[in-house]
Amino acid sequence: MKYLKPIYIQAFFILIVYTLITKVLFFQAVLWRNEILAYGLTSLVSALFGVLFLYLFGHKDFFPFAKIIEKKGLKREKKFLHYFSHFSRYTTTFLIALVGGPLFAALSARFLIHRKINRYIVVFSACFISTILWLGYAKGAFLFLNNKILN
């Protein structure tokens, strides 16, 4: 029981709920006629789960080695602060969210972005926009296939 911490059990159940809710909601939203409800609700749910995953990954027991990584990263950032802009970390997290969804967005933000408030903003906005893009693609593909089959 040393390795099975309560935060892992909570994360497991949240992952199951996330998988069930988002898959059902996504496929249902493809069929909805009300575009505002379809895009808004699915994007909001995806963004909220992304923030929830980021909160779980930020727990001290979830990744005990994360503090060491953050301290080393902050030292390097202070050293090179005047040379580089840190927009590449935000862009990387944003692109990972577009491809991988809220779970991978939260993981990448946890390890790439060191300021906590920026993590939540990036994950929320990236998941929101990612869901809009994927739902738009799915709705377009569904309408295309539907028109090809019926005509």
PDB file of C-alpha atoms in Angstrom:
ATOM      1  CA  MET A   1       0.000   0.000   0.000  1.00  0.00           C
ATOM      2  CA  LYS A   2       3.044   2.233   0.061  1.00  0.00           C
ATOM      3  CA  TYR A   3       2.693   2.967  -3.661  1.00  0.00           C
ATOM      4  CA  LEU A   4      -1.096   3.243  -3.801  1.00  0.00           C
ATOM      5  CA  LYS A   5      -1.778   6.749  -2.542  1.00  0.00           C
ATOM      6  CA  PRO A   6      -5.280   8.245  -2.331  1.00  0.00           C
ATOM      7  CA  ILE A   7      -4.416  10.798  -5.030  1.00  0.00           C
ATOM      8  CA  TYR A   8      -3.794   7.953  -7.495  1.00  0.00           C
ATOM      9  CA  ILE A   9      -7.192   6.420  -6.766  1.00  0.00           C
ATOM     10  CA  GLN A  10      -8.870   9.806  -7.221  1.00  0.00           C
ATOM     11  CA  ALA A  11      -7.042  10.360 -10.494  1.00  0.00           C
ATOM     12  CA  PHE A  12      -8.085   6.918 -11.724  1.00  0.00           C
ATOM     13  CA  PHE A  13     -11.768   7.581 -11.064  1.00  0.00           C
ATOM     14  CA  ILE A  14     -11.580  11.062 -12.576  1.00  0.00           C
ATOM     15  CA  LEU A  15      -9.948   9.556 -15.669  1.00  0.00           C
ATOM     16  CA  ILE A  16     -12.796   7.054 -16.019  1.00  0.00           C
ATOM     17  CA  VAL A  17     -15.431   9.778 -15.603  1.00  0.00           C
ATOM     18  CA  TYR A  18     -13.550  11.997 -18.065  1.00  0.00           C
ATOM     19  CA  THR A  19     -13.399   9.242 -20.661  1.00  0.00           C
ATOM     20  CA  LEU A  20     -17.076   8.378 -20.387  1.00  0.00           C
ATOM     21  CA  ILE A  21     -18.429  11.925 -20.288  1.00  0.00           C
ATOM     22  CA  THR A  22     -16.278  13.403 -23.022  1.00  0.00           C
ATOM     23  CA  LYS A  23     -16.744  10.548 -25.500  1.00  0.00           C
ATOM     24  CA  VAL A  24     -20.519  10.491 -25.110  1.00  0.00           C
ATOM     25  CA  LEU A  25     -20.743  14.286 -25.173  1.00  0.00           C
ATOM     26  CA  PHE A  26     -18.467  14.588 -28.205  1.00  0.00           C
ATOM     27  CA  PHE A  27     -20.392  12.113 -30.344  1.00  0.00           C
ATOM     28  CA  GLN A  28     -23.699  13.549 -29.198  1.00  0.00           C
ATOM     29  CA  ALA A  29     -22.496  17.076 -30.038  1.00  0.00           C
ATOM     30  CA  VAL A  30     -21.710  15.983 -33.595  1.00  0.00           C
ATOM     31  CA  LEU A  31     -25.398  15.214 -34.041  1.00  0.00           C
ATOM     32  CA  TRP A  32     -26.801  18.314 -32.311  1.00  0.00           C
ATOM     33  CA  ARG A  33     -28.320  21.000 -34.518  1.00  0.00           C
ATOM     34  CA  ASN A  34     -27.695  23.790 -32.000  1.00  0.00           C
ATOM     35  CA  GLU A  35     -24.107  24.774 -32.813  1.00  0.00           C
ATOM     36  CA  ILE A  36     -23.631  27.078 -29.828  1.00  0.00           C
ATOM     37  CA  LEU A  37     -24.665  24.378 -27.395  1.00  0.00           C
ATOM     38  CA  ALA A  38     -22.617  21.714 -29.175  1.00  0.00           C
ATOM     39  CA  TYR A  39     -19.387  23.698 -29.362  1.00  0.00           C
ATOM     40  CA  GLY A  40     -19.794  25.599 -26.108  1.00  0.00           C
ATOM     41  CA  LEU A  41     -20.693  22.710 -23.846  1.00  0.00           C
ATOM     42  CA  THR A  42     -18.103  20.271 -25.163  1.00  0.00           C
ATOM     43  CA  SER A  43     -15.360  22.905 -25.135  1.00  0.00           C
ATOM     44  CA  LEU A  44     -16.203  23.971 -21.607  1.00  0.00           C
ATOM     45  CA  VAL A  45     -16.265  20.384 -20.321  1.00  0.00           C
ATOM     46  CA  SER A  46     -12.940  19.618 -22.013  1.00  0.00           C
ATOM     47  CA  ALA A  47     -11.309  22.754 -20.604  1.00  0.00           C
ATOM     48  CA  LEU A  48     -12.600  22.050 -17.093  1.00  0.00           C
ATOM     49  CA  PHE A  49     -11.258  18.495 -17.194  1.00  0.00           C
ATOM     50  CA  GLY A  50      -7.915  19.862 -18.382  1.00  0.00           C
ATOM     51  CA  VAL A  51      -7.772  22.194 -15.387  1.00  0.00           C
ATOM     52  CA  LEU A  52      -8.845  19.352 -13.083  1.00  0.00           C
ATOM     53  CA  PHE A  53      -6.080  17.102 -14.405  1.00  0.00           C
ATOM     54  CA  LEU A  54      -3.570  19.917 -13.969  1.00  0.00           C
ATOM     55  CA  TYR A  55      -4.736  20.343 -10.365  1.00  0.00           C
ATOM     56  CA  LEU A  56      -4.277  16.609  -9.734  1.00  0.00           C
ATOM     57  CA  PHE A  57      -0.839  16.571 -11.338  1.00  0.00           C
ATOM     58  CA  GLY A  58       0.153  19.526  -9.176  1.00  0.00           C
ATOM     59  CA  HIS A  59      -0.456  17.562  -5.985  1.00  0.00           C
ATOM     60  CA  LYS A  60       2.771  16.970  -4.066  1.00  0.00           C
ATOM     61  CA  ASP A  61       2.175  13.207  -3.821  1.00  0.00           C
ATOM     62  CA  PHE A  62       1.358  12.685  -7.494  1.00  0.00           C
ATOM     63  CA  PHE A  63       4.809  13.504  -8.881  1.00  0.00           C
ATOM     64  CA  PRO A  64       7.187  13.699  -5.905  1.00  0.00           C
ATOM     65  CA  PHE A  65      10.151  14.396  -8.189  1.00  0.00           C
ATOM     66  CA  ALA A  66       8.485  17.405  -9.850  1.00  0.00           C
ATOM     67  CA  LYS A  67       9.794  19.934  -7.319  1.00  0.00           C
ATOM     68  CA  ILE A  68      13.381  18.976  -8.173  1.00  0.00           C
ATOM     69  CA  ILE A  69      12.702  19.434 -11.879  1.00  0.00           C
ATOM     70  CA  GLU A  70      11.040  22.809 -11.265  1.00  0.00           C
ATOM     71  CA  LYS A  71      13.943  24.096  -9.163  1.00  0.00           C
ATOM     72  CA  LYS A  72      16.484  23.100 -11.808  1.00  0.00           C
ATOM     73  CA  GLY A  73      14.332  24.623 -14.509  1.00  0.00           C
ATOM     74  CA  LEU A  74      13.965  27.915 -12.653  1.00  0.00           C
ATOM     75  CA  LYS A  75      17.737  28.151 -12.207  1.00  0.00           C
ATOM     76  CA  ARG A  76      18.276  27.686 -15.930  1.00  0.00           C
ATOM     77  CA  GLU A  77      15.477  30.119 -16.759  1.00  0.00           C
ATOM     78  CA  LYS A  78      17.006  32.837 -14.609  1.00  0.00           C
ATOM     79  CA  LYS A  79      20.351  32.250 -16.294  1.00  0.00           C
ATOM     80  CA  PHE A  80      18.991  32.586 -19.833  1.00  0.00           C
ATOM     81  CA  LEU A  81      16.087  34.927 -19.168  1.00  0.00           C
ATOM     82  CA  HIS A  82      17.525  37.796 -21.150  1.00  0.00           C
ATOM     83  CA  TYR A  83      18.324  35.546 -24.133  1.00  0.00           C
ATOM     84  CA  PHE A  84      15.111  33.656 -24.755  1.00  0.00           C
ATOM     85  CA  SER A  85      11.422  34.253 -24.698  1.00  0.00           C
ATOM     86  CA  HIS A  86       9.400  31.575 -22.928  1.00  0.00           C
ATOM     87  CA  PHE A  87       6.673  31.535 -25.519  1.00  0.00           C
ATOM     88  CA  SER A  88       8.029  28.261 -26.879  1.00  0.00           C
ATOM     89  CA  ARG A  89       6.900  26.468 -23.696  1.00  0.00           C
ATOM     90  CA  TYR A  90       3.412  27.876 -24.082  1.00  0.00           C
ATOM     91  CA  THR A  91       3.340  27.016 -27.771  1.00  0.00           C
ATOM     92  CA  THR A  92       4.505  23.473 -27.094  1.00  0.00           C
ATOM     93  CA  THR A  93       1.828  22.983 -24.448  1.00  0.00           C
ATOM     94  CA  PHE A  94      -0.769  24.455 -26.779  1.00  0.00           C
ATOM     95  CA  LEU A  95       0.212  22.147 -29.650  1.00  0.00           C
ATOM     96  CA  ILE A  96       0.237  19.105 -27.374  1.00  0.00           C
ATOM     97  CA  ALA A  97      -3.266  20.056 -26.247  1.00  0.00           C
ATOM     98  CA  LEU A  98      -4.407  20.287 -29.866  1.00  0.00           C
ATOM     99  CA  VAL A  99      -3.151  16.799 -30.624  1.00  0.00           C
ATOM    100  CA  GLY A 100      -3.489  14.983 -27.298  1.00  0.00           C
ATOM    101  CA  GLY A 101      -6.358  16.616 -25.450  1.00  0.00           C
ATOM    102  CA  PRO A 102      -6.728  17.751 -21.837  1.00  0.00           C
ATOM    103  CA  LEU A 103      -4.789  14.939 -20.203  1.00  0.00           C
ATOM    104  CA  PHE A 104      -1.612  15.499 -22.203  1.00  0.00           C
ATOM    105  CA  ALA A 105      -2.041  19.263 -22.029  1.00  0.00           C
ATOM    106  CA  ALA A 106      -2.083  19.080 -18.247  1.00  0.00           C
ATOM    107  CA  LEU A 107       0.969  16.820 -18.171  1.00  0.00           C
ATOM    108  CA  SER A 108       2.981  19.030 -20.492  1.00  0.00           C
ATOM    109  CA  ALA A 109       1.962  22.208 -18.678  1.00  0.00           C
ATOM    110  CA  ARG A 110       2.923  20.634 -15.356  1.00  0.00           C
ATOM    111  CA  PHE A 111       6.484  20.060 -16.475  1.00  0.00           C
ATOM    112  CA  LEU A 112       7.059  22.871 -18.970  1.00  0.00           C
ATOM    113  CA  ILE A 113       5.412  25.935 -17.436  1.00  0.00           C
ATOM    114  CA  HIS A 114       6.695  26.967 -14.022  1.00  0.00           C
ATOM    115  CA  ARG A 115       4.332  29.802 -13.092  1.00  0.00           C
ATOM    116  CA  LYS A 116       1.160  28.247 -11.721  1.00  0.00           C
ATOM    117  CA  ILE A 117      -1.368  30.814 -12.923  1.00  0.00           C
ATOM    118  CA  ASN A 118       0.003  30.617 -16.460  1.00  0.00           C
ATOM    119  CA  ARG A 119      -0.399  26.839 -16.448  1.00  0.00           C
ATOM    120  CA  TYR A 120      -4.103  27.056 -15.785  1.00  0.00           C
ATOM    121  CA  ILE A 121      -4.691  29.790 -18.350  1.00  0.00           C
ATOM    122  CA  VAL A 122      -2.802  27.936 -21.077  1.00  0.00           C
ATOM    123  CA  VAL A 123      -4.447  24.579 -20.363  1.00  0.00           C
ATOM    124  CA  PHE A 124      -7.949  26.050 -20.182  1.00  0.00           C
ATOM    125  CA  SER A 125      -7.632  28.037 -23.410  1.00  0.00           C
ATOM    126  CA  ALA A 126      -5.781  25.286 -25.303  1.00  0.00           C
ATOM    127  CA  CYS A 127      -8.336  22.629 -24.373  1.00  0.00           C
ATOM    128  CA  PHE A 128     -11.197  24.957 -25.236  1.00  0.00           C
ATOM    129  CA  ILE A 129      -9.802  25.753 -28.684  1.00  0.00           C
ATOM    130  CA  SER A 130      -8.700  22.161 -29.310  1.00  0.00           C
ATOM    131  CA  THR A 131     -12.196  20.852 -28.713  1.00  0.00           C
ATOM    132  CA  ILE A 132     -13.693  23.431 -31.057  1.00  0.00           C
ATOM    133  CA  LEU A 133     -11.273  22.400 -33.813  1.00  0.00           C
ATOM    134  CA  TRP A 134     -11.780  18.644 -33.337  1.00  0.00           C
ATOM    135  CA  LEU A 135     -15.550  18.977 -33.088  1.00  0.00           C
ATOM    136  CA  GLY A 136     -15.607  21.127 -36.215  1.00  0.00           C
ATOM    137  CA  TYR A 137     -13.587  18.521 -38.058  1.00  0.00           C
ATOM    138  CA  ALA A 138     -15.858  15.703 -36.843  1.00  0.00           C
ATOM    139  CA  LYS A 139     -19.045  17.588 -37.741  1.00  0.00           C
ATOM    140  CA  GLY A 140     -17.681  18.368 -41.194  1.00  0.00           C
ATOM    141  CA  ALA A 141     -16.628  14.772 -41.796  1.00  0.00           C
ATOM    142  CA  PHE A 142     -20.014  13.511 -40.568  1.00  0.00           C
ATOM    143  CA  LEU A 143     -21.932  15.896 -42.843  1.00  0.00           C
ATOM    144  CA  PHE A 144     -19.710  15.014 -45.801  1.00  0.00           C
ATOM    145  CA  LEU A 145     -20.187  11.295 -45.314  1.00  0.00           C
ATOM    146  CA  ASN A 146     -23.880  11.736 -44.630  1.00  0.00           C
ATOM    147  CA  ASN A 147     -24.347  13.647 -47.891  1.00  0.00           C
ATOM    148  CA  LYS A 148     -22.306  11.098 -49.874  1.00  0.00           C
ATOM    149  CA  ILE A 149     -24.341   8.185 -48.543  1.00  0.00           C
ATOM    150  CA  LEU A 150     -27.745   9.831 -49.021  1.00  0.00           C
ATOM    151  CA  ASN A 151     -26.998  11.175 -52.517  1.00  0.00           C
TER     152      ASN A 151
END
